[in-house]
PDB file of C-alpha atoms in Angstrom:
ATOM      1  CA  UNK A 255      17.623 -25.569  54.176  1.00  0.00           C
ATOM      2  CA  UNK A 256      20.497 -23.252  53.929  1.00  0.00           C
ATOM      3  CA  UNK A 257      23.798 -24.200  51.905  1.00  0.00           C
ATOM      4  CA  UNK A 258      26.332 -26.154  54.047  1.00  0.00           C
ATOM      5  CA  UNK A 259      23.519 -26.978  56.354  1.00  0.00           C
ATOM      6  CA  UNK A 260      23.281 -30.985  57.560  1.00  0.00           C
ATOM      7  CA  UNK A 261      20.058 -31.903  56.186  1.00  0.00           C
ATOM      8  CA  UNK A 262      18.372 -35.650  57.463  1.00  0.00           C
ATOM      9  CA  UNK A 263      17.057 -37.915  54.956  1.00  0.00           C
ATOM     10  CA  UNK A 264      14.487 -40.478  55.939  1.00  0.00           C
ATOM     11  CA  UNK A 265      15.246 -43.853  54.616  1.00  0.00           C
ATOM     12  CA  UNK A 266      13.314 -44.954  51.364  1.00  0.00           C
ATOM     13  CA  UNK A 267      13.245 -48.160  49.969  1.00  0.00           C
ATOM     14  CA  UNK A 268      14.953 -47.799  46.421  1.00  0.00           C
ATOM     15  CA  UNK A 269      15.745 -50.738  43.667  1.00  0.00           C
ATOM     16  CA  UNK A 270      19.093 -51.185  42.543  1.00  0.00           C
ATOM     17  CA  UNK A 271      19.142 -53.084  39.004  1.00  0.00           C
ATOM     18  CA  UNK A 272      23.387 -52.296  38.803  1.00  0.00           C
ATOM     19  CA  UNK A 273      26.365 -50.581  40.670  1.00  0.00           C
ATOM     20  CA  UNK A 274      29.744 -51.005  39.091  1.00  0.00           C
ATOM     21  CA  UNK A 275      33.232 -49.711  39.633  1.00  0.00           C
ATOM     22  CA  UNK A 276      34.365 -48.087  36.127  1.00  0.00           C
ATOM     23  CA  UNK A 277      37.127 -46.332  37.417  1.00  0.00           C
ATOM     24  CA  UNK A 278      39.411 -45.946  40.531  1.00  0.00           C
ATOM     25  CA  UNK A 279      42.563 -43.772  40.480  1.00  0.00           C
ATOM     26  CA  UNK A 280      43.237 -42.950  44.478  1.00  0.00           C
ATOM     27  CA  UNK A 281      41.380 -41.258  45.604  1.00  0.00           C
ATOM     28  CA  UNK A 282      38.617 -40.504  43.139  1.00  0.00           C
ATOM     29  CA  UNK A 283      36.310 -43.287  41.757  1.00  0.00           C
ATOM     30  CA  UNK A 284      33.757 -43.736  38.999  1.00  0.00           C
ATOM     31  CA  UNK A 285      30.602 -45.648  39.985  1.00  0.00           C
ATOM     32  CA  UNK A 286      27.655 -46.669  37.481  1.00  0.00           C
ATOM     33  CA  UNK A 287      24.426 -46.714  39.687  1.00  0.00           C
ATOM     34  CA  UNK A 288      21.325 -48.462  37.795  1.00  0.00           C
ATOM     35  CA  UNK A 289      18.329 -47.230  40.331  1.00  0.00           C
ATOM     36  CA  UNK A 290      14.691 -46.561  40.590  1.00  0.00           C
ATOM     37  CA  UNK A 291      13.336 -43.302  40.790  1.00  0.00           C
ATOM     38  CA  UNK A 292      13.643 -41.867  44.096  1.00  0.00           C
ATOM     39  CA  UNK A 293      17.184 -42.991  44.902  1.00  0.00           C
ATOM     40  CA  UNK A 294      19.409 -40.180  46.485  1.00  0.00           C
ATOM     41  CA  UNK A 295      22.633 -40.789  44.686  1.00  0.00           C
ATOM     42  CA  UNK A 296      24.535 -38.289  46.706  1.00  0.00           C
ATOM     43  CA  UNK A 297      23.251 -40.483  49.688  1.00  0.00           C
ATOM     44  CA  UNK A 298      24.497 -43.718  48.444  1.00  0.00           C
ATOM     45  CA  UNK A 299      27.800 -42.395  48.185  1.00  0.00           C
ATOM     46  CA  UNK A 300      27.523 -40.688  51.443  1.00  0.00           C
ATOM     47  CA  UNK A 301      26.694 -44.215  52.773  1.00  0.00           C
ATOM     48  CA  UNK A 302      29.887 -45.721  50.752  1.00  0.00           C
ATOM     49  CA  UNK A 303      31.763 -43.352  52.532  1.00  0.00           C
ATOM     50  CA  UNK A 304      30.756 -44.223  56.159  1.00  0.00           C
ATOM     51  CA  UNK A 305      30.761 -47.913  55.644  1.00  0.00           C
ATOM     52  CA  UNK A 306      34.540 -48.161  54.175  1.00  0.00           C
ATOM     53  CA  UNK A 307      35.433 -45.732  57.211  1.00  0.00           C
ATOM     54  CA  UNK A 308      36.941 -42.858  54.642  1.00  0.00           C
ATOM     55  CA  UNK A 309      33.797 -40.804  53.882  1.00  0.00           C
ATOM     56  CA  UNK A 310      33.140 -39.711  50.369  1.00  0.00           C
ATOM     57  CA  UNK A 311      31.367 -37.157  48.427  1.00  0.00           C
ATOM     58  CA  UNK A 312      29.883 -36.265  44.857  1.00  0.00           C
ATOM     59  CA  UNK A 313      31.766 -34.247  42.665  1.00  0.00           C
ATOM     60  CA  UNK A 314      30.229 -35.260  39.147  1.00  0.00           C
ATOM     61  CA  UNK A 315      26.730 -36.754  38.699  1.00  0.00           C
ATOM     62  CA  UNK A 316      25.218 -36.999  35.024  1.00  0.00           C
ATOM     63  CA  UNK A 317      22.035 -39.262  34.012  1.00  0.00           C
ATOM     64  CA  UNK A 318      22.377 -41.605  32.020  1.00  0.00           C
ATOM     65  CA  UNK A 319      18.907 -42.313  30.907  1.00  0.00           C
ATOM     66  CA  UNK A 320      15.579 -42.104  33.131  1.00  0.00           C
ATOM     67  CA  UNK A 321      12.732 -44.001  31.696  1.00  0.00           C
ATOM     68  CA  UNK A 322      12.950 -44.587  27.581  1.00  0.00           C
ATOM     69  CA  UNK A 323      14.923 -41.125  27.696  1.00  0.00           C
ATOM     70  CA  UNK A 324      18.649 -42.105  26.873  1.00  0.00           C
ATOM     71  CA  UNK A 325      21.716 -39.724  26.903  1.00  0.00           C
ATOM     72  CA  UNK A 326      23.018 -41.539  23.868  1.00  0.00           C
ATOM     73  CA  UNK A 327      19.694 -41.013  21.825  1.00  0.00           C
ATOM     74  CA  UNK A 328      19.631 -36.927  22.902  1.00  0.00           C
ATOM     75  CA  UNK A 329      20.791 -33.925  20.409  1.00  0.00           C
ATOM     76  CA  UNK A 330      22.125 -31.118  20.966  1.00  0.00           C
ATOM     77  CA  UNK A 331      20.113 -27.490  20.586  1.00  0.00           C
ATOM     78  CA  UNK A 332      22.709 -26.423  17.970  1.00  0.00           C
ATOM     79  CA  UNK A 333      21.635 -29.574  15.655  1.00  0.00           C
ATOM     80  CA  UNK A 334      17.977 -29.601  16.264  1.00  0.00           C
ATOM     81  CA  UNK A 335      18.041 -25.815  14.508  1.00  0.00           C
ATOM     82  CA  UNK A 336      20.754 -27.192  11.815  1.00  0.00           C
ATOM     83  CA  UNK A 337      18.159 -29.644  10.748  1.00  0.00           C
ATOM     84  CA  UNK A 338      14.711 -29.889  12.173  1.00  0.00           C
ATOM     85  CA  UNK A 339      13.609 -32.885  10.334  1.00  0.00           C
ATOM     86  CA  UNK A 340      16.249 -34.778  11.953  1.00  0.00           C
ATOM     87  CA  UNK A 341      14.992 -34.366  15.736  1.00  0.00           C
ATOM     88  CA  UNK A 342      11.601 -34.909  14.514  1.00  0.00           C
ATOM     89  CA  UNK A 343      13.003 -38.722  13.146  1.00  0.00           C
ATOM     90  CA  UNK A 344      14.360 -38.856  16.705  1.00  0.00           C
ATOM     91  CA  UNK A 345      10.867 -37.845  18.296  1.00  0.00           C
ATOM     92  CA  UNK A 346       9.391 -41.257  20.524  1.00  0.00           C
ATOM     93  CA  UNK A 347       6.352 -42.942  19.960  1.00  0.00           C
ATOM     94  CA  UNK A 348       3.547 -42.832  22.622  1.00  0.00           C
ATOM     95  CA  UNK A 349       4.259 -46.549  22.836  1.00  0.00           C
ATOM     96  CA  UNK A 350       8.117 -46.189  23.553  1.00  0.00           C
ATOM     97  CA  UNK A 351       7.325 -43.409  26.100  1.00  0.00           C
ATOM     98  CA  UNK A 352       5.071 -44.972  27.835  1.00  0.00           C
ATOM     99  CA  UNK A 353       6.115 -48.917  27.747  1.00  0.00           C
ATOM    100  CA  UNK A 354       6.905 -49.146  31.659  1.00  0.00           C
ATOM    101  CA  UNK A 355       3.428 -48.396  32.422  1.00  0.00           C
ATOM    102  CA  UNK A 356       0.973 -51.393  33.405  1.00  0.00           C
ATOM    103  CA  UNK A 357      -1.297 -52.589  30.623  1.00  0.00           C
ATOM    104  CA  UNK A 358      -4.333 -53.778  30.445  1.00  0.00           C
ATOM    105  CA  UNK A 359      -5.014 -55.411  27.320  1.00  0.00           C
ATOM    106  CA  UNK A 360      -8.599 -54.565  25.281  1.00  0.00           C
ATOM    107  CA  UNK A 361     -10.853 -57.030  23.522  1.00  0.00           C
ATOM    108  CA  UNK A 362     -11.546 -55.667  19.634  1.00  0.00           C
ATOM    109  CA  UNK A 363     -15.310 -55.339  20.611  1.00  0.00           C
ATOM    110  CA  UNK A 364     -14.079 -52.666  23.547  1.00  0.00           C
ATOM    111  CA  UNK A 365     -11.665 -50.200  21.469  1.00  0.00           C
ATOM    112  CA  UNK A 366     -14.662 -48.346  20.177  1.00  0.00           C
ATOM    113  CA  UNK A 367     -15.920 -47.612  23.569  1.00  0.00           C
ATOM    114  CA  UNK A 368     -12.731 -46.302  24.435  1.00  0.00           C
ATOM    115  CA  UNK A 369     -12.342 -44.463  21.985  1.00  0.00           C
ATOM    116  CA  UNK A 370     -15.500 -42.649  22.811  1.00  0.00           C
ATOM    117  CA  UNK A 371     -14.711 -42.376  26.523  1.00  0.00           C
ATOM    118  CA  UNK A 372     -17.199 -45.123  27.861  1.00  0.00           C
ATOM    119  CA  UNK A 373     -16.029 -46.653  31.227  1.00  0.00           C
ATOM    120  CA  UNK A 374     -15.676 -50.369  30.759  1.00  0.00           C
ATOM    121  CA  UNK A 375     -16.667 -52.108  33.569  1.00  0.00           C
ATOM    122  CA  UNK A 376     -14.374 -55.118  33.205  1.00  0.00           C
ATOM    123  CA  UNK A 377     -11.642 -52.551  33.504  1.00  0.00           C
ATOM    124  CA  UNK A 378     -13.511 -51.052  36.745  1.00  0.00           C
ATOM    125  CA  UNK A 379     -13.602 -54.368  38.023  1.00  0.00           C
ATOM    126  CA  UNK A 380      -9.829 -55.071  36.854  1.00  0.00           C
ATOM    127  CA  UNK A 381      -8.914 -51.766  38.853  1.00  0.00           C
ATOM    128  CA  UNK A 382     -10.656 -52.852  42.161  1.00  0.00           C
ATOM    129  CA  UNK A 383      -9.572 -56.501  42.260  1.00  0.00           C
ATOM    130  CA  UNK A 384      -5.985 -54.893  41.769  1.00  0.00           C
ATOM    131  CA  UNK A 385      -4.628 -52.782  44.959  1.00  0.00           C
ATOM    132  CA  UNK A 386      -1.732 -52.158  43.481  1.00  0.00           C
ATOM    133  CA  UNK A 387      -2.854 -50.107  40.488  1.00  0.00           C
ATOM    134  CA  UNK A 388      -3.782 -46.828  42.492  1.00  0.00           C
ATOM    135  CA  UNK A 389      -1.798 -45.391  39.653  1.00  0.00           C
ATOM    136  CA  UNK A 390      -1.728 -44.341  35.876  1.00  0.00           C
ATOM    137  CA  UNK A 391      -2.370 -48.014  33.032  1.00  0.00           C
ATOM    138  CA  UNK A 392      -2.503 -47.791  29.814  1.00  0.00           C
ATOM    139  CA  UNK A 393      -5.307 -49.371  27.855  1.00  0.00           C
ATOM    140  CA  UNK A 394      -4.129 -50.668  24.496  1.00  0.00           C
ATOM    141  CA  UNK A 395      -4.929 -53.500  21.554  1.00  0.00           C
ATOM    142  CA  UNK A 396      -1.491 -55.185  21.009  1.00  0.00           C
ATOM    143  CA  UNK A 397       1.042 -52.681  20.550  1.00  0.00           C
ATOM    144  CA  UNK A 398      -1.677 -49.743  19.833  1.00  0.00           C
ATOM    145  CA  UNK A 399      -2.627 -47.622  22.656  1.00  0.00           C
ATOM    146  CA  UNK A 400      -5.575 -46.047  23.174  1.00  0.00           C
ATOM    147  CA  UNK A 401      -6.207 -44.575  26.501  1.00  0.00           C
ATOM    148  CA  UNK A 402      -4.328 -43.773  29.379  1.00  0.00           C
ATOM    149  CA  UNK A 403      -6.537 -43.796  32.517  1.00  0.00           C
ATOM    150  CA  UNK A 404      -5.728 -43.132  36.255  1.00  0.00           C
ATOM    151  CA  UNK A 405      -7.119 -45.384  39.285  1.00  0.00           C
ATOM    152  CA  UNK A 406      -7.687 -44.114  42.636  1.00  0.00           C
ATOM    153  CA  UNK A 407      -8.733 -46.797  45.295  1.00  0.00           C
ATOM    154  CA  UNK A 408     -12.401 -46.977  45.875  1.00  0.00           C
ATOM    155  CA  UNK A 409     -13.283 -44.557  43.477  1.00  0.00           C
ATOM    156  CA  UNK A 410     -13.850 -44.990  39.083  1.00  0.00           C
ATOM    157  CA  UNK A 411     -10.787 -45.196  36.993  1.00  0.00           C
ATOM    158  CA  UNK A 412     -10.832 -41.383  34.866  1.00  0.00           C
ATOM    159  CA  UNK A 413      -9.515 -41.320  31.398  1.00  0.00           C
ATOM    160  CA  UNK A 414      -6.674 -38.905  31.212  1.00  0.00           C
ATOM    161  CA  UNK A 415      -6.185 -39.220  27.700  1.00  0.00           C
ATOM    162  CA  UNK A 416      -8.022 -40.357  24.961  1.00  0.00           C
ATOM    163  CA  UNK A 417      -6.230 -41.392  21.427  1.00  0.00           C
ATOM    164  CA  UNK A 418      -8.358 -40.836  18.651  1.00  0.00           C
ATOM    165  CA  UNK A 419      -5.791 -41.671  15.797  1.00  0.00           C
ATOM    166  CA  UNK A 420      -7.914 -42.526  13.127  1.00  0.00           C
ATOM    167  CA  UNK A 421      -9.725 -39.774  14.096  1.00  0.00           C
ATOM    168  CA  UNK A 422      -7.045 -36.889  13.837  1.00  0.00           C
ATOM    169  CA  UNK A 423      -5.687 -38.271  10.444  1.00  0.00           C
ATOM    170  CA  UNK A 424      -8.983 -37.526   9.547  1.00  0.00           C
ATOM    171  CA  UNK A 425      -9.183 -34.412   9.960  1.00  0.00           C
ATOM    172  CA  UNK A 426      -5.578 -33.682   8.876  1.00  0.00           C
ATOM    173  CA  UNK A 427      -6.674 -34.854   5.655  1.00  0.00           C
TER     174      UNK A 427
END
């Protein structure tokens, strides 16, 4: 839709972990929204707005963090080319990136099979007892990840990745 154009949102149901006043000087105010994905912030205020009878708007919005991603942990282009080998120190691991992601835990006698791409059928079976996974898990050993697969209902989980890490140093050596 065009610019100034009323547009109609559906109504989603969102999560909201935190909402805070920070700041209030008449008649602007700062508002810390902790959300799930999805939320409309420019809707919530909207909704604010109609419900204390004033209406409101959004005139700054910045994110905070989304995921393991934090504001506070980011650096600026001009210091990544000062000194490389300090954004590579700042570089997550797969396991930080990906902790929010359902696990399912391996036995030591599976990793190999993983590692070689085998569908395990206790994870099959895992996946169809399981509704709610028609989404992305992780397979891992402990804090070690291994695969990252996607389930569809009905159908085989697929590997989408495979992580070979003994395998790569390998051959970086």
């Amino acid at each position: 839709s065009g610019e100034g154009e009323d547009v109609e949102l559906k109504p989603r149901q969102v999560h909201f972990a935190g909402l805070e006043l920070e700041g209030f000087v008449s008649p602007d105010f700062v508002l810390r929204v902790d959300c799930s994905k999805g939320t409309y912030v420019r809707s919530l205020i909207h909704d604010i707005g109609e419900r204390l009878g004033c209406g409101a708007h959004v005139t700054e919005l910045r994110r905070l963090a989304s995921g393991p991603f934090e504001l506070s942990r980011a650096l600026t282009l001009d210091r990544i080319l000062e000194d490389p080998s300090e954004a590579e120190a700042h570089l997550l691991s797969i396991e930080e990136l990906l902790q929010s992601w359902p696990h399912v835990e391996l036995e030591a006698s599976e990793v190999d099979r993983v590692r070689s791409g085998v569908p395990l059928l206790r994870v099959q079976r895992f996946v169809e007892e399981n509704e709610l996974f028609d989404r992305r898990l992780v397979l891992a050993q402990g804090e070690t990840i291994h695969a990252l697969i996607e389930t569809v209902p009905g159908k085989e989980f697929e590997y989408l990745r495979v992580l070979n890490r003994a395998i790569r140093q390998l051959n970086a050596g």
